Coordinates of C-alpha atoms in Angstrom, one line a residue:
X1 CA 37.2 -22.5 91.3
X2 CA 34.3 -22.4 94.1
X3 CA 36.4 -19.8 96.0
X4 CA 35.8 -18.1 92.6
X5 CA 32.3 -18.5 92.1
X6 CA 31.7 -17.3 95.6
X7 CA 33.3 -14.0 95.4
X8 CA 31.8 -13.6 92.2
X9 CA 28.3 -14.4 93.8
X10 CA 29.3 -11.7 96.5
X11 CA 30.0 -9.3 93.8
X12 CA 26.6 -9.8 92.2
X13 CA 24.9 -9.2 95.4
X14 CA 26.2 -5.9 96.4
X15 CA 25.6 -4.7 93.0
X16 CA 22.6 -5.9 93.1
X17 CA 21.6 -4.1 96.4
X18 CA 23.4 -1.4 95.4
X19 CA 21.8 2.3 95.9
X20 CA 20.7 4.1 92.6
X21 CA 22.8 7.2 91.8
X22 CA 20.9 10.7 92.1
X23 CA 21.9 14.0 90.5
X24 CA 20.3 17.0 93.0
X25 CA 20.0 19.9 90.8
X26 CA 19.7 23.8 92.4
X27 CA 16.4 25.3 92.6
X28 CA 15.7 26.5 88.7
X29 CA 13.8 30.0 88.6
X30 CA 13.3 32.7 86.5
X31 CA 12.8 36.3 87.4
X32 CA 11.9 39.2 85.9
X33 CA 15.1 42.2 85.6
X34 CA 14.5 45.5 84.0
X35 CA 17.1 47.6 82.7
X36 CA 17.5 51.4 82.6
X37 CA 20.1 53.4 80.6
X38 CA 20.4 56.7 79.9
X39 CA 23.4 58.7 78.0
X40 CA 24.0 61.9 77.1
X41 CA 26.6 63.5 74.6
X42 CA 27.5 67.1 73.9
X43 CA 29.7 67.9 71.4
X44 CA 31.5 71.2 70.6
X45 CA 33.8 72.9 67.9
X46 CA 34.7 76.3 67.4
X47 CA 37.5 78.8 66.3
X48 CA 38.5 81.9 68.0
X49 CA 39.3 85.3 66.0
X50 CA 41.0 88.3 67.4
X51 CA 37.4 90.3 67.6
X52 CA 34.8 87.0 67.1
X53 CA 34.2 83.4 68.0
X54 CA 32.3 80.9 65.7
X55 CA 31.8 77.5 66.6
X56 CA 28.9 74.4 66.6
X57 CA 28.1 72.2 69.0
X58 CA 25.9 69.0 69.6
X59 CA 23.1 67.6 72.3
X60 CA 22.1 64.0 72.5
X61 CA 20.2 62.1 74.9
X62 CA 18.8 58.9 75.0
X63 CA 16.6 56.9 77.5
X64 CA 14.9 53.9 77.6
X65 CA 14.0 50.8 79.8
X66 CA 14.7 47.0 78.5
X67 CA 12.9 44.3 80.1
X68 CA 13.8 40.7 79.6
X69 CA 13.4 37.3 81.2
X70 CA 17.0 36.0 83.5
X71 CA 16.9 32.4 83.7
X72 CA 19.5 30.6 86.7
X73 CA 19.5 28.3 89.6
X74 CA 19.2 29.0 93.3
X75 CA 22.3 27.4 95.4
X76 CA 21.5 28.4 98.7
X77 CA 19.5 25.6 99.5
X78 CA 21.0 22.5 97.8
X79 CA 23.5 21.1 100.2
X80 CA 21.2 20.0 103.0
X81 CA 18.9 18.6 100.5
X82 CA 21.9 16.5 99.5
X83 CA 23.0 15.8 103.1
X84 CA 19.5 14.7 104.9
X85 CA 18.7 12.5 101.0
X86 CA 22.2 10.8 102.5
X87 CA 20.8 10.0 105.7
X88 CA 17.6 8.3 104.4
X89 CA 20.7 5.3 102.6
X90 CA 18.3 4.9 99.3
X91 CA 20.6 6.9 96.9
X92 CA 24.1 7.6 96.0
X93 CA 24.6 11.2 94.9
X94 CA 26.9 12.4 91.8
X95 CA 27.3 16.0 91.0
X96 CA 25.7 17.4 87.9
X97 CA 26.8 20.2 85.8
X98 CA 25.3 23.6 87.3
X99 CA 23.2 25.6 85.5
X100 CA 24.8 28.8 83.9
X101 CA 24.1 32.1 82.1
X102 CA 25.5 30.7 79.2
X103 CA 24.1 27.0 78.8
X104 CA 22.4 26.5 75.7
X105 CA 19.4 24.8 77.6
X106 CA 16.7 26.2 79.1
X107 CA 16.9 26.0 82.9
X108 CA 13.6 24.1 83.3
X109 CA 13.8 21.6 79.9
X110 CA 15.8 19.0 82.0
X111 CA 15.0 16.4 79.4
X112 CA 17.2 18.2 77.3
X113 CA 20.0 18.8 80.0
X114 CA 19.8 15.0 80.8
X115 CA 20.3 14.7 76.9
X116 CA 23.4 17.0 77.0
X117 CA 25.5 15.1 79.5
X118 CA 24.6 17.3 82.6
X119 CA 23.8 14.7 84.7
X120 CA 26.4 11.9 83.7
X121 CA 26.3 9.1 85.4
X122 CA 23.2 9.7 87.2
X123 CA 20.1 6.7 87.0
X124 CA 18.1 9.8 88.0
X125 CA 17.8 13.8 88.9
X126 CA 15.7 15.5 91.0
X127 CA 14.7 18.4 89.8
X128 CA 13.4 21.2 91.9
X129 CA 12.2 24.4 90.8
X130 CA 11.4 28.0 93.0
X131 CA 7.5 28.0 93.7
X132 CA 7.8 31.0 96.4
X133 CA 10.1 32.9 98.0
X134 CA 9.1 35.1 101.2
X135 CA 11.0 37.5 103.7
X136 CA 9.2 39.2 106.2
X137 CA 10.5 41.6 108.6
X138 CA 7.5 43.1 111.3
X139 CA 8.2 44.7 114.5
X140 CA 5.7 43.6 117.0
X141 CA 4.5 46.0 120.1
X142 CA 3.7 44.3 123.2
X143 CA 0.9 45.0 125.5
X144 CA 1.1 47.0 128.3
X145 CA 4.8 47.2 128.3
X146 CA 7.5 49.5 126.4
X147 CA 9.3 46.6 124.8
X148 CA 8.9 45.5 121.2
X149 CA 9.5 42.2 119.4
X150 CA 11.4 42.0 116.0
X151 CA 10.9 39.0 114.0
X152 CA 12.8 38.1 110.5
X153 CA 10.9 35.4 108.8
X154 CA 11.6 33.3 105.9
X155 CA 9.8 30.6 104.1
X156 CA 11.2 28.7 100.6
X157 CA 8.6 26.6 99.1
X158 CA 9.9 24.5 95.9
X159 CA 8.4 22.1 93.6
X160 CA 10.0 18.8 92.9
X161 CA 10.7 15.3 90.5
X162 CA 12.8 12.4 90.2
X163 CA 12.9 11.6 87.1
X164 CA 14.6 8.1 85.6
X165 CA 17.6 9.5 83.2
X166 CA 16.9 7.0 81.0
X167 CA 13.0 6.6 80.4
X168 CA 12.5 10.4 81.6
X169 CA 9.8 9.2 83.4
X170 CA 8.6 10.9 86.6
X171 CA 9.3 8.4 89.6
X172 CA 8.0 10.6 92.7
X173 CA 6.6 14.0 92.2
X174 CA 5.9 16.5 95.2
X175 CA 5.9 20.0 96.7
X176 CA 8.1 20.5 100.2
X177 CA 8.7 23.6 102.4
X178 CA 10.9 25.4 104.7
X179 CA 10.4 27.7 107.0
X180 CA 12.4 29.5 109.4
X181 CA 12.6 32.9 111.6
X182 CA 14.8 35.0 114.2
X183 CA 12.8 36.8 117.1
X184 CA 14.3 39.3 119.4
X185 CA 12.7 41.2 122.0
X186 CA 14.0 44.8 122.7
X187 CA 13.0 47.1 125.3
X188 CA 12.6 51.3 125.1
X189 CA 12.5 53.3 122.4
X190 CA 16.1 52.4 120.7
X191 CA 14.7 50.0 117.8
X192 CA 18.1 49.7 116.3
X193 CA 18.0 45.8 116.0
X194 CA 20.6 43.4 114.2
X195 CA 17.9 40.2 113.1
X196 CA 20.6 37.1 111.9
X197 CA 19.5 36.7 108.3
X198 CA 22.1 34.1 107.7
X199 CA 20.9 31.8 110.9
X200 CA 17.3 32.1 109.2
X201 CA 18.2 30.7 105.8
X202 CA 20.6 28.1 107.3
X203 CA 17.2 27.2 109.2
X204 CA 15.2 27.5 106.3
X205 CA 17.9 24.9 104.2
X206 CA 17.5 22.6 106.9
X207 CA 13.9 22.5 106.9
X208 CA 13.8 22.0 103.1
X209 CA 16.0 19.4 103.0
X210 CA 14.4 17.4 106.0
X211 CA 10.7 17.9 104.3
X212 CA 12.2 16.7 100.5
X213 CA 13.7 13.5 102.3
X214 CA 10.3 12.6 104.0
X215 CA 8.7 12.9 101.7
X216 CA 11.2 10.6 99.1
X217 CA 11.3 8.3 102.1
X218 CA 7.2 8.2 102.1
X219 CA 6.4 7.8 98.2
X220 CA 9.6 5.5 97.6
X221 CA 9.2 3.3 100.5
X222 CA 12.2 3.8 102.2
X223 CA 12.6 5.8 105.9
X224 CA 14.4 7.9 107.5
X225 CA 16.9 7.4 110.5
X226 CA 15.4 6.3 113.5
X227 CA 12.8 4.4 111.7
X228 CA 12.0 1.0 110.5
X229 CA 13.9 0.9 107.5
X230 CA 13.1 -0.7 104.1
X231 CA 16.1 -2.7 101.9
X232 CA 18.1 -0.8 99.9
X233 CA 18.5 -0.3 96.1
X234 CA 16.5 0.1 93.4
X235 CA 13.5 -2.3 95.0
X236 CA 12.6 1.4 96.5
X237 CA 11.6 2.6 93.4
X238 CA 8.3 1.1 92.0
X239 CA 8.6 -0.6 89.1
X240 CA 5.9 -1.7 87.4
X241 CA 3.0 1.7 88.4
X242 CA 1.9 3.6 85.5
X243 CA 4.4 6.4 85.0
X244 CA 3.9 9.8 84.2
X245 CA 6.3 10.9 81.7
X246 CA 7.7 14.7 80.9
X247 CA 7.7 15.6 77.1

């Protein structure tokens, strides 16, 4: 019976120290899309006679532009945010249900998407939206020489919140960046240049997930590897601090 109790006591106490479960959703944005169509039709009838012709025929054209508002999540960028919140040991993650063209939601009312089961299992999401997106290409002269430099930059900036699935209240609120860039120096006047995009945004991912688990790690009270490193579980999370809740 105490061999019992023990393992039952055991069982308790990894529960109890047991990480909280976080849903990572893709950056939500919205953009802008305008739509151009144009369409002609031309009709024509006629009948032929030995000595005339007689016939009708038609002209239609229409044109116009449609603008509307496309809704949808970034996924470029979500996997290292995943992998560096791993390193820092304060959460378990579960997978959410993506965000598609066809959800009934809108892609920034996560109260509702909590509501509908997109996050299932999950104690909480973070929820990141798209603040600025920037690529910049510049070819660079250098003094006194007959070389050049091309640089390809690319900085993501993204707004984010942790918010409790079952209170919907907003745990840790914050704004992280990444940045990244490919240089290459090219001599003479051949300025036909290959710049890795891919290797930039890989850099850029990396960057943004290190600065959104730093900055967890900082408002939470845990740490990242390498560091002094704060108890696991839910005693990360404040508990008793006014919270800021999201209608």
């Amino acid at each position: 019976m105490r061999a019992w109790m023990a393992i039952i006591g055991l069982a308790c106490a990894f529960a109890a120290q047991a990480a909280p479960k976080v849903a990572v959703t893709d950056l939500a944005y919205q953009a802008q899309v305008e739509e151009y169509i144009h369409t002609v039709n031309a009709q024509s009838s006629g009948q032929a006679g030995m000595y005339h012709a007689s016939g009708q025929s038609s002209y239609s054209e229409f044109e116009s532009l449609n603008s509307y508002i496309e809704q949808t999540e970034l996924r470029k960028f979500g996997g290292d945010i995943k992998g560096e919140i791993l390193k820092t040991g304060m959460f378990q993650l579960v997978q959410g249900r993506p965000y598609t063209a066809d959800a009934k939601e809108d892609v920034y009312d996560v109260i509702r998407r909590i509501k509908n089961g997109a996050f299932k299992g999950a104690d909480y999401v973070l929820f990141g939206t798209l603040s600025d997106i920037d690529f910049q290409q510049d070819i660079n002269s250098l003094d006194h020489t007959d070389s050049y430099s091309a640089v390809l930059g690319l900085t993501v900036v993204a707004d984010f919140s942790l918010i409790n699935t079952r209170t919907y209240e907003i745990t840790s609120a914050f704004t992280a960046m990444g940045e990244g860039q490919d240089t290459k120096l090219v001599k003479g006047q051949d300025r036909r240049v290959t710049l890795n995009r891919p290797r930039v945004v890989r850099d850029v991912s990396k960057a943004l997930g290190e600065d959104v688990a730093q900055q967890l790690a900082e408002q939470l009270g845990g740490s990242l590897p390498g560091q002094p490193k704060a108890p696991r579980g839910r005693d990360n999370l404040p508990p008793d601090e006014p919270a800021r809740v999201l209608n």
